[in-house]
Coordinates of C-alpha atoms in Angstrom, one line a residue:
M1 CA 76.8 -17.1 54.5
S2 CA 74.7 -15.0 52.2
R3 CA 76.6 -12.3 50.0
E4 CA 75.4 -9.4 47.9
L5 CA 76.2 -8.5 44.1
H6 CA 75.3 -4.9 43.2
G7 CA 74.3 -3.5 39.8
V8 CA 71.8 -0.9 38.4
P9 CA 68.0 -1.2 39.1
V10 CA 65.8 -1.2 36.2
S11 CA 62.5 -2.6 37.2
P12 CA 61.1 -2.3 40.7
G13 CA 59.9 -5.0 43.0
W14 CA 61.6 -8.1 44.7
A15 CA 61.7 -11.7 43.8
V16 CA 63.4 -14.9 45.6
G17 CA 63.9 -17.8 43.3
K18 CA 66.4 -20.4 41.8
V19 CA 68.8 -19.2 39.2
V20 CA 68.2 -20.5 35.6
Q21 CA 71.3 -19.3 33.4
V22 CA 70.8 -18.5 30.0
T23 CA 72.5 -21.1 27.6
A24 CA 75.9 -19.5 26.6
P25 CA 77.2 -19.7 22.9
P26 CA 79.0 -22.7 22.4
P27 CA 82.7 -22.3 22.5
L28 CA 84.6 -22.0 18.9
P29 CA 87.5 -24.7 18.6
A30 CA 90.9 -23.2 19.4
H31 CA 91.8 -24.2 15.7
E32 CA 89.4 -25.1 12.8
E33 CA 90.9 -26.8 9.6
P34 CA 90.6 -24.6 6.4
T35 CA 87.7 -25.8 4.2
T36 CA 88.6 -27.5 0.9
A37 CA 84.9 -28.0 -0.3
V38 CA 84.1 -24.2 -0.8
D39 CA 80.5 -24.9 -2.3
A40 CA 79.6 -27.5 0.1
T41 CA 80.6 -25.5 3.0
K42 CA 78.8 -22.7 1.7
A43 CA 75.5 -24.8 1.3
R44 CA 76.0 -26.2 4.9
V45 CA 76.4 -22.8 6.4
A46 CA 73.3 -21.5 4.2
D47 CA 71.3 -24.1 5.5
A48 CA 72.1 -23.4 9.3
F49 CA 71.2 -19.6 8.5
E50 CA 67.9 -20.4 7.1
A51 CA 67.1 -23.3 10.2
V52 CA 67.8 -20.3 12.5
A53 CA 65.4 -18.0 10.5
T54 CA 62.6 -20.8 10.0
S55 CA 62.8 -21.6 14.0
L56 CA 62.5 -17.8 14.9
D57 CA 59.6 -17.4 12.3
R58 CA 58.0 -20.4 14.1
R59 CA 58.3 -18.8 17.4
A60 CA 56.8 -15.6 16.1
Q61 CA 53.5 -17.6 14.8
S62 CA 52.5 -18.0 18.5
A63 CA 53.9 -15.0 20.1
T64 CA 52.0 -11.7 21.1
A65 CA 52.2 -8.9 18.5
A66 CA 55.2 -7.0 20.1
A67 CA 57.3 -10.2 20.3
R68 CA 56.2 -11.4 16.9
D69 CA 57.7 -8.0 15.5
V70 CA 61.1 -8.6 17.3
L71 CA 61.1 -12.2 16.5
Q72 CA 60.5 -11.6 12.9
A73 CA 63.0 -8.7 12.7
T74 CA 65.8 -11.2 14.1
A75 CA 64.7 -13.6 11.6
M76 CA 65.3 -10.9 8.7
I77 CA 68.8 -10.7 10.0
A78 CA 69.4 -14.3 9.7
R79 CA 68.4 -13.9 6.0
D80 CA 70.4 -10.7 5.7
K81 CA 72.4 -10.9 2.5
T82 CA 75.2 -8.6 3.6
L83 CA 75.9 -10.9 6.7
R84 CA 75.7 -14.1 4.7
G85 CA 77.9 -12.4 2.2
A86 CA 80.6 -11.5 4.7
V87 CA 80.5 -15.3 5.8
D88 CA 80.9 -16.5 2.3
E89 CA 83.7 -14.2 1.4
R90 CA 85.5 -15.9 4.2
I91 CA 84.6 -19.5 3.1
S92 CA 85.7 -18.5 -0.3
T93 CA 89.3 -17.7 1.2
G94 CA 89.5 -21.1 2.5
S95 CA 88.3 -20.6 6.2
G96 CA 86.3 -23.2 8.0
P97 CA 82.4 -22.6 8.5
L98 CA 82.8 -21.9 12.1
T99 CA 85.5 -19.3 11.9
A100 CA 83.9 -17.9 8.7
V101 CA 80.6 -17.4 10.7
A102 CA 82.5 -15.7 13.6
G103 CA 84.4 -13.4 11.4
G104 CA 81.4 -12.2 9.4
V105 CA 79.4 -11.6 12.5
E106 CA 82.0 -9.8 14.1
Q107 CA 82.7 -7.7 11.0
I108 CA 79.2 -6.7 10.6
S109 CA 78.6 -6.2 14.5
S110 CA 81.6 -3.9 15.0
S111 CA 80.7 -1.7 12.0
F112 CA 77.1 -1.3 13.7
I113 CA 78.8 -0.5 17.2
A114 CA 81.0 2.2 15.4
L115 CA 77.9 3.8 14.1
G116 CA 76.4 4.0 17.4
G117 CA 72.9 4.6 18.5
Y118 CA 70.1 2.4 17.1
F119 CA 73.0 0.4 15.4
A120 CA 75.0 -0.2 18.4
D121 CA 71.9 -1.8 19.8
R122 CA 71.2 -4.0 16.7
A123 CA 74.8 -5.6 16.9
I124 CA 73.1 -7.5 19.8
D125 CA 71.0 -9.3 17.3
V126 CA 73.6 -9.9 14.6
R127 CA 75.7 -11.7 17.4
D128 CA 72.6 -13.5 18.6
V129 CA 72.1 -14.9 15.3
G130 CA 75.6 -15.7 14.7
N131 CA 75.5 -17.9 18.2
R132 CA 72.4 -19.6 17.0
V133 CA 74.1 -20.7 13.7
V134 CA 77.1 -21.7 15.4
A135 CA 75.2 -23.8 17.7
R136 CA 73.4 -25.5 14.7
L137 CA 76.8 -26.1 12.8
L138 CA 78.3 -27.9 16.0
G139 CA 74.9 -29.9 16.8
A140 CA 74.9 -28.0 20.1
P141 CA 71.8 -26.7 22.0
D142 CA 70.1 -23.6 20.7
T143 CA 71.6 -20.4 22.7
G144 CA 69.2 -18.4 24.4
V145 CA 66.5 -18.7 27.3
P146 CA 66.1 -22.6 27.7
P147 CA 62.6 -24.1 28.1
L148 CA 61.3 -23.0 31.3
T149 CA 59.2 -25.4 33.6
E150 CA 59.2 -23.9 36.8
P151 CA 59.5 -20.3 38.4
C152 CA 63.0 -18.9 38.2
V153 CA 65.3 -16.0 38.3
L154 CA 66.8 -15.7 34.8
V155 CA 70.7 -14.8 34.8
A156 CA 72.5 -13.6 31.5
H157 CA 75.4 -11.8 30.3
D158 CA 72.7 -10.0 28.2
L159 CA 69.5 -11.0 26.6
A160 CA 69.0 -10.6 22.7
P161 CA 65.6 -9.0 21.7
A162 CA 64.5 -12.6 20.3
D163 CA 64.5 -13.6 24.0
T164 CA 63.6 -10.6 25.9
A165 CA 60.3 -10.3 23.7
T166 CA 59.3 -13.7 24.6
L167 CA 59.5 -13.8 28.5
N168 CA 57.0 -15.2 30.6
S169 CA 56.1 -13.3 33.7
D170 CA 54.4 -16.4 35.2
L171 CA 57.9 -18.1 35.2
V172 CA 60.3 -15.3 35.2
Q173 CA 60.4 -14.1 38.5
A174 CA 63.2 -11.8 38.0
V175 CA 66.0 -11.0 35.4
V176 CA 69.5 -10.3 36.5
L177 CA 72.0 -9.3 33.7
A178 CA 75.9 -8.6 33.8
A179 CA 75.4 -6.1 31.0
G180 CA 72.7 -4.0 29.5
G181 CA 71.3 -0.6 30.5
R182 CA 68.2 1.6 31.8
G183 CA 67.2 2.3 28.2
G184 CA 67.8 -1.2 26.9
H185 CA 65.2 -3.6 25.6
T186 CA 65.3 -5.9 28.6
A187 CA 64.9 -3.0 31.1
I188 CA 61.8 -1.8 29.1
I189 CA 59.9 -4.9 28.6
A190 CA 60.8 -6.3 32.0
A191 CA 59.2 -3.0 33.5
Q192 CA 56.2 -3.3 31.3
L193 CA 55.7 -7.1 32.5
G194 CA 56.1 -6.0 36.2
I195 CA 59.3 -8.3 36.5
P196 CA 62.1 -7.0 39.1
A197 CA 65.3 -6.6 37.0
A198 CA 68.7 -5.3 37.6
V199 CA 71.7 -4.9 34.9
Q200 CA 75.3 -4.3 35.1
V201 CA 75.6 -6.8 37.9
A202 CA 79.4 -8.0 38.3
G203 CA 79.6 -11.6 38.9
A204 CA 76.0 -12.5 37.6
T205 CA 77.2 -15.0 35.2
A206 CA 79.3 -17.2 37.7
L207 CA 76.2 -17.9 39.7
A208 CA 75.6 -21.8 39.5
R209 CA 72.0 -22.9 38.2
G210 CA 69.6 -23.7 41.2
T211 CA 71.3 -21.0 43.2
V212 CA 68.7 -19.3 45.4
V213 CA 69.1 -15.5 45.1
A214 CA 66.9 -12.5 46.1
V215 CA 66.5 -9.9 43.6
D216 CA 65.7 -6.4 44.7
G217 CA 64.7 -4.5 41.6
D218 CA 64.4 -1.2 43.6
T219 CA 68.1 -1.1 44.5
G220 CA 69.9 -3.3 41.7
T221 CA 71.0 -5.4 44.5
V222 CA 71.2 -9.3 44.4
T223 CA 71.8 -11.3 47.4
V224 CA 73.0 -15.0 47.1
D225 CA 71.5 -17.5 49.6
P226 CA 69.7 -15.1 51.4
D227 CA 68.6 -15.9 55.0
D228 CA 65.1 -16.3 56.2
E229 CA 65.0 -12.9 57.8
L230 CA 65.9 -11.4 54.2
R231 CA 63.1 -13.7 52.6
E232 CA 60.4 -12.5 55.4
A233 CA 61.2 -9.1 55.0
L234 CA 60.7 -9.1 51.3
Q235 CA 57.7 -10.9 51.3
H236 CA 56.3 -8.5 53.9
K237 CA 57.4 -5.6 51.8
A238 CA 55.6 -7.2 48.5
A239 CA 52.5 -7.9 50.6
A240 CA 52.5 -4.4 52.1
R241 CA 53.0 -2.9 48.5
M242 CA 50.1 -4.9 47.3
T243 CA 47.8 -3.7 50.0
A244 CA 48.8 0.0 49.8
A245 CA 48.1 -0.3 45.9
S246 CA 44.7 -1.4 46.5
R247 CA 43.8 1.0 49.1
H248 CA 43.0 3.9 46.9
T249 CA 40.8 3.9 43.9
G250 CA 39.5 6.5 41.3
P251 CA 41.3 9.7 40.1
G252 CA 44.7 10.4 41.3
R253 CA 45.0 13.2 43.6
T254 CA 47.4 14.3 46.5
K255 CA 46.4 14.3 50.1
D256 CA 44.7 17.5 49.8
G257 CA 42.8 16.9 46.8
H258 CA 45.2 18.5 44.2
P259 CA 44.4 16.3 41.0
V260 CA 46.9 14.3 39.0
A261 CA 45.7 12.2 36.3
L262 CA 46.9 8.5 36.3
L263 CA 47.3 7.1 33.0
A264 CA 48.6 4.2 31.1
N265 CA 51.1 3.4 28.4
I266 CA 50.5 1.2 25.4
G267 CA 51.7 -0.3 22.5
T268 CA 49.4 -2.4 20.8
P269 CA 45.6 -3.2 21.1
Q270 CA 46.4 -6.2 23.4
D271 CA 48.3 -3.8 25.8
A272 CA 44.9 -1.6 25.7
Q273 CA 42.5 -4.3 26.5
I274 CA 44.6 -5.0 29.4
A275 CA 45.1 -1.3 30.8
A276 CA 41.6 -0.6 29.8
A277 CA 40.7 -3.1 32.5
T278 CA 42.5 -1.4 35.5
D279 CA 41.7 1.5 37.1
V280 CA 43.5 4.2 34.9
E281 CA 41.9 7.6 33.7
G282 CA 43.0 7.0 30.2
V283 CA 46.3 6.6 28.0
G284 CA 49.2 9.1 28.2
L285 CA 51.0 7.2 25.6
F286 CA 50.1 5.1 22.7
R287 CA 53.4 4.1 21.0
T288 CA 52.3 3.6 17.4
E289 CA 55.8 2.7 15.8
V290 CA 55.0 -1.1 16.5
L291 CA 52.4 -1.1 13.8
F292 CA 55.2 0.1 11.3
L293 CA 58.3 -1.7 12.4
G294 CA 59.4 -4.6 10.4
H295 CA 57.1 -3.6 7.6
H296 CA 58.7 -3.1 4.0
A297 CA 56.0 -0.7 3.1
A298 CA 53.8 1.5 5.1
P299 CA 50.5 0.4 6.2
T300 CA 47.6 1.7 4.5
V301 CA 45.2 4.1 5.8
E302 CA 42.4 1.5 6.4
E303 CA 44.9 -1.0 8.0
Q304 CA 46.0 1.7 10.6
T305 CA 42.5 2.7 11.1
E306 CA 41.5 -0.9 12.1
I307 CA 44.6 -1.2 14.4
Y308 CA 43.7 2.1 16.0
R309 CA 40.0 1.4 16.5
E310 CA 40.9 -1.7 18.4
A311 CA 43.2 -0.1 20.6
L312 CA 40.8 2.9 21.4
A313 CA 37.5 1.2 21.9
P314 CA 38.3 -0.5 25.3
F315 CA 38.7 3.2 26.5
G316 CA 35.1 4.6 25.9
D317 CA 35.1 8.0 27.0
R318 CA 38.3 8.0 28.6
P319 CA 40.9 9.9 26.5
V320 CA 44.0 8.2 24.7
V321 CA 47.0 10.2 24.0
V322 CA 48.5 9.1 20.7
R323 CA 52.0 9.8 19.8
T324 CA 52.6 9.9 16.3
L325 CA 55.4 7.6 14.4
D326 CA 58.7 8.1 16.4
A327 CA 61.0 6.2 14.1
G328 CA 64.7 6.6 13.3
A329 CA 67.3 6.2 15.8
D330 CA 66.6 2.9 17.4
K331 CA 63.5 2.2 15.5
P332 CA 64.4 2.1 11.6
L333 CA 61.7 1.9 8.7
D334 CA 62.7 0.0 5.5
F335 CA 60.6 2.4 3.7
A336 CA 61.8 5.7 5.3
T337 CA 64.9 5.6 7.5
T338 CA 66.9 3.1 5.3
G339 CA 67.9 3.0 1.4
E340 CA 69.3 5.4 -1.1
T341 CA 67.0 8.4 -0.3
A342 CA 67.8 8.2 3.3
P343 CA 70.6 10.3 4.6
E344 CA 73.7 8.7 6.0
E345 CA 73.7 9.4 9.8
S346 CA 76.9 8.9 11.7
N347 CA 74.8 9.5 15.0
P348 CA 71.0 8.6 14.2
A349 CA 69.9 9.7 17.7
L350 CA 70.7 13.3 16.9
G351 CA 69.5 12.5 13.2
V352 CA 66.2 12.6 11.3
R353 CA 64.0 10.9 14.0
G354 CA 60.7 11.3 15.2
L355 CA 58.8 14.7 13.7
R356 CA 61.8 15.4 11.8
L357 CA 61.0 12.2 9.6
S358 CA 57.5 13.5 9.5
L359 CA 58.7 16.5 7.9
R360 CA 60.9 14.5 5.5
N361 CA 57.9 12.4 4.6
P362 CA 54.7 14.1 5.1
D363 CA 52.4 11.5 3.7
L364 CA 53.4 9.2 6.3
L365 CA 52.1 11.6 8.9
T366 CA 48.8 12.6 6.8
D367 CA 48.2 8.9 6.7
Q368 CA 48.6 8.4 10.3
L369 CA 46.4 11.2 11.3
R370 CA 43.8 10.6 8.9
A371 CA 43.4 7.0 10.2
L372 CA 43.3 8.3 13.9
A373 CA 40.9 10.6 13.1
R374 CA 38.6 8.0 11.5
A375 CA 39.3 5.6 14.4
A376 CA 38.2 8.4 16.6
E377 CA 35.0 8.8 14.8
L378 CA 34.1 5.3 15.0
T379 CA 34.8 4.9 18.5
G380 CA 33.6 8.1 20.1
T381 CA 37.0 7.8 22.2
P382 CA 38.7 11.1 22.8
V383 CA 41.8 11.2 20.9
R384 CA 44.8 13.6 21.6
V385 CA 47.9 13.4 19.5
M386 CA 51.3 14.6 20.1
A387 CA 54.5 14.9 18.1
P388 CA 57.8 13.2 19.2
M389 CA 61.0 15.1 19.1
V390 CA 59.9 18.8 18.7
S391 CA 62.5 21.1 18.8
T392 CA 61.2 24.9 18.0
T393 CA 57.9 26.4 18.1
A394 CA 57.9 26.4 14.2
E395 CA 57.9 22.6 14.3
A396 CA 55.0 22.3 17.0
T397 CA 53.0 25.0 14.8
W398 CA 53.5 22.8 11.6
F399 CA 52.5 19.7 13.4
A400 CA 49.3 21.2 14.7
E401 CA 48.2 22.4 11.3
Q402 CA 48.6 19.1 10.1
A403 CA 46.5 17.7 12.9
H404 CA 43.7 20.2 12.5
E405 CA 43.5 19.7 8.6
Q406 CA 42.6 16.1 9.4
G407 CA 40.0 17.0 11.8
L408 CA 41.8 16.2 15.2
A409 CA 41.3 19.0 17.7
S410 CA 43.3 18.3 20.6
V411 CA 47.4 18.3 19.8
G412 CA 50.3 18.3 21.8
V413 CA 54.1 17.6 21.6
M414 CA 56.8 15.7 23.5
I415 CA 59.2 17.7 25.4
E416 CA 62.4 15.4 25.2
V417 CA 64.6 17.7 23.9
P418 CA 66.5 20.4 26.2
A419 CA 65.8 23.3 23.9
A420 CA 62.1 22.3 24.2
A421 CA 62.2 22.1 27.8
L422 CA 64.0 25.6 27.8
R423 CA 61.5 27.2 25.4
A424 CA 58.3 25.4 26.5
E425 CA 56.2 28.6 26.9
N426 CA 56.5 29.4 23.3
I427 CA 56.3 25.7 21.9
L428 CA 53.3 24.8 24.2
G429 CA 51.6 28.2 23.3
A430 CA 51.3 26.5 19.8
V431 CA 49.6 23.6 20.9
D432 CA 47.1 22.2 23.4
F433 CA 49.3 20.2 26.0
G434 CA 52.8 18.8 26.4
S435 CA 54.2 15.4 27.6
V436 CA 57.7 14.9 29.0
G437 CA 59.7 11.7 27.9
T438 CA 62.1 11.2 30.6
N439 CA 64.0 8.7 28.9
D440 CA 65.0 10.7 25.9
L441 CA 65.5 14.0 27.9
A442 CA 67.9 12.5 30.4
Q443 CA 69.9 11.1 27.4
Y444 CA 70.0 14.4 25.6
T445 CA 70.6 16.3 28.9
M446 CA 73.7 14.1 30.1
A447 CA 75.3 13.6 26.5
A448 CA 74.9 9.8 27.3
D449 CA 73.4 6.8 24.8
R450 CA 70.7 5.5 26.5
T451 CA 71.6 2.1 25.1
L452 CA 75.0 2.0 26.8
G453 CA 75.0 0.1 30.1
P454 CA 78.4 1.8 31.3
L455 CA 76.4 5.2 31.3
A456 CA 73.4 4.0 33.2
E457 CA 74.2 6.2 36.3
L458 CA 74.2 9.2 34.0
L459 CA 70.8 8.4 32.9
D460 CA 69.3 8.2 36.3
P461 CA 66.0 10.2 36.3
W462 CA 67.0 11.6 39.7
Q463 CA 69.9 13.4 38.2
P464 CA 69.5 16.9 39.4
A465 CA 70.0 18.5 36.0
T466 CA 67.2 16.5 34.5
L467 CA 65.0 17.5 37.3
D468 CA 66.1 21.2 36.5
L469 CA 65.0 21.1 32.9
L470 CA 61.7 19.4 34.1
A471 CA 61.2 22.2 36.3
R472 CA 61.9 24.5 33.3
A473 CA 59.4 22.8 31.2
A474 CA 56.6 23.0 34.1
D475 CA 57.2 26.8 34.7
G476 CA 56.8 27.2 30.7
A477 CA 53.4 25.0 30.8
R478 CA 52.2 27.3 33.6
A479 CA 53.1 30.5 31.9
A480 CA 51.4 29.1 28.7
D481 CA 48.6 28.0 30.6
R482 CA 48.9 24.6 29.2
P483 CA 48.7 20.9 30.8
L484 CA 52.2 19.2 31.3
G485 CA 52.2 15.5 31.4
V486 CA 55.2 12.9 32.1
C487 CA 55.1 9.6 30.2
G488 CA 58.6 8.4 30.8
E489 CA 59.0 5.1 33.0
S490 CA 60.3 7.5 36.0
A491 CA 56.3 8.5 36.3
G492 CA 55.8 5.1 37.8
D493 CA 58.4 5.4 40.6
P494 CA 56.0 6.3 43.6
L495 CA 58.8 8.6 45.0
M496 CA 59.4 10.3 41.8
A497 CA 55.7 10.8 41.1
C498 CA 55.5 12.9 44.3
V499 CA 58.5 14.8 42.9
L500 CA 57.1 15.5 39.5
T501 CA 53.9 16.4 40.9
G502 CA 55.9 19.1 43.3
L503 CA 57.4 20.4 40.2
G504 CA 54.2 21.1 38.5
V505 CA 53.3 18.1 36.4
S506 CA 49.4 17.5 36.0
S507 CA 49.4 13.7 34.7
L508 CA 51.6 10.7 35.0
S509 CA 51.7 7.7 32.6
M510 CA 53.3 4.6 33.1
T511 CA 52.9 0.7 32.8
A512 CA 49.3 0.1 34.2
G513 CA 50.3 -2.2 36.9
R514 CA 52.2 0.7 38.6
V515 CA 49.2 2.9 38.9
G516 CA 47.9 1.7 42.0
L517 CA 51.2 2.2 44.1
V518 CA 51.5 5.7 42.5
R519 CA 47.9 6.7 43.6
F520 CA 48.8 5.4 47.2
A521 CA 52.0 7.7 47.0
L522 CA 50.2 10.9 46.0
G523 CA 47.4 10.2 48.4
T524 CA 49.6 10.2 51.5
H525 CA 51.3 13.6 50.8
T526 CA 49.8 17.0 50.3
L527 CA 50.9 19.2 47.3
A528 CA 53.3 21.4 49.7
T529 CA 55.0 18.3 50.8
C530 CA 55.4 17.4 47.2
R531 CA 56.9 20.9 46.4
E532 CA 59.2 20.4 49.5
M533 CA 60.6 17.1 48.0
A534 CA 60.9 18.5 44.5
S535 CA 63.1 21.4 45.8
A536 CA 64.9 19.0 48.1
A537 CA 65.9 16.8 45.0
R538 CA 66.8 19.8 42.8
A539 CA 69.1 21.1 45.5
A540 CA 71.2 17.6 45.8
D541 CA 74.6 17.2 43.8
S542 CA 73.9 13.7 42.7
A543 CA 71.2 11.3 41.7
L544 CA 71.4 9.4 44.7
L545 CA 71.6 12.5 47.1
A546 CA 68.5 13.7 45.3
R547 CA 66.7 10.4 45.9
E548 CA 67.7 10.5 49.6
A549 CA 66.7 14.1 49.7
A550 CA 63.2 13.3 48.7
L551 CA 62.7 10.3 50.8
R552 CA 63.6 12.1 53.8
L553 CA 60.7 14.1 53.4
A554 CA 58.3 11.2 52.5
D555 CA 55.4 9.7 54.7
D556 CA 56.6 7.0 56.8
T557 CA 53.9 4.8 54.9
L558 CA 55.6 5.2 52.0
R559 CA 59.1 5.1 53.1
D560 CA 58.6 1.5 54.4
L561 CA 57.4 0.2 51.1
L562 CA 60.9 1.7 49.2

C-alpha cells in the first residue's frame, strides 16, 4: 500500500525513482579515551582537515564555475584557523581527536547560528567539514552524496553546499530533504537545474535505500511505493507539460495580445550560453556576485570586463539586465564585508548589504560599472544595470548618477524592501525601470529569515500581504510611467505568472527552462482574466487560499497541468 509524506514544495515538476540516501555522518563513540600524546594527536587531526580540504579542491577543478566557488569556499573552512584552533584547544586539555573535532565544530557553528542570517546558513558548511574530518579519522566512507551510477531520488536530512553545488541533473531525478527551506541553497540550485524538490518532509530520512517514491515538486508530496495509476498520471502530466511548453513561441503575451517580456536569470557566462540558446527575450537578472565570492581581493576592471563580455555576447541585440554587486548578509566578501573595517552586525540581513555596501565602498561599484560599460561597447549588447536593496529615492538617484558617469544609459533598481514598494512612484521616478525580487520582499514583509526552513510557509510568494506590496509597487510604476518586472523564482510559476501580469508587471525573469510553460499560461488567459485572478488572490486570507482562488479562475488547459 502506498503512503504519503508531506513537505514544502521548492522546485516544480514530478519524478518517480529509487531512493538513495546521502551518506550520514558516522556516529561518535559513546566514550573516547583522553589523549596522552597531544602533539601527535594535533598532527593527526591537522592531516585529516587538510585531506578534506585537498579533496574539495580536487573536486573543484572539474566542477562548473558556480560549483567551483562553493567547493573552494568549503575547502577554506577546512583550513580556517579559528576552527582548527577551537579543536586544538580541546586536544590540549586532553580531549580525544573525535571529541575535540565535534566540540570545536559545535562551538563555531553555534556561534554562527546565534548571529543569524548568512552566518546561520554557514553553520551547515562548518558541520559538513566536521563530519568529513570525523569520517577521515574513523576511516569511514566520506559523508555526503555517494557516487551515483543510475537515476535516483536523493534523500537527506539536509544537503551541504558542497554537495548541492555538484548535483547532476542527469542522475538526480528529485531531491527530498527533512530540513531546508524555500530560500536555501538546495532549493535555489534544484530550481535552476529543473530538479523537482521538496523540503521539510517529515519521515524522509527513514526511507530505505531502493524504495520507490514519487516526488511532486508542485505540492511537496512524496508518495512511497506509488501504484501504477499514480505513476501513469504523473507521466501523463509531465508529457502534457512538455507539449504545452512547446506549443507557443516568440515574445510573451496574453491571449488578447498584451505583451509580457519573458526573460532568463543567469549567474555565469556558462548560464548565459545555455539561456541564450533558448526562446527568451533577454536576461532580466544577471547575478554578478559569483565573480566576487571566494576572492581575497576585488577583481580588476579588466578581469570583470572579460567575464561580462563572455556573458553578454551570446545575447546579441537582446537586452541584459545586470544587478550590481549584491554582497553582504548571505554573501560576504573578504575584502569588503569582513575584517577590521567592516561593522559588526547582529543581523546581517538588515545590515550593510546590496547598494548599502556600494555606498560604503564606492570604488567597488565604480569599477564594476566601468567594466560593464566596456563589455557593452565590445559586444553591442544592450545593457541595463540595476541596484539591489534600494530603500529611498536618494539612493536611487545616487546610483543613477554613478551609472551615467560611466556611460550606462539605462538604470534601474530592485524593489525588495517594503519601503521601496510603498514609495515606488518616487523611487522609480529617479530611474528608468524597476524589478521586484520576490524572495527578499517576502522575507522583509513577513519578518521571516529566508534561510530558516520552519518559516517556509510565511515565505510562500502567495502570501496575500506580499501580493499587496507587489500591487502597490506596480501602481507606483504606472504612476511614474516606468516598467516593472519580477525576477524572483515566483516568476517561473505559470499560475503566479498570470497573477503577476494581472497586478501590472511588464516582464518576468526566471530559470530559462521554465519560460515555455509560463508562455503557455499567459497565452491561454486574457489580461482581464489575469486581473481577476490577481484580485481574487489578494482577497484571500492565506497563501493556500490565494493560490486556490487564482486556480479556480484559470483555464482548464492550465489547471490540468498543475
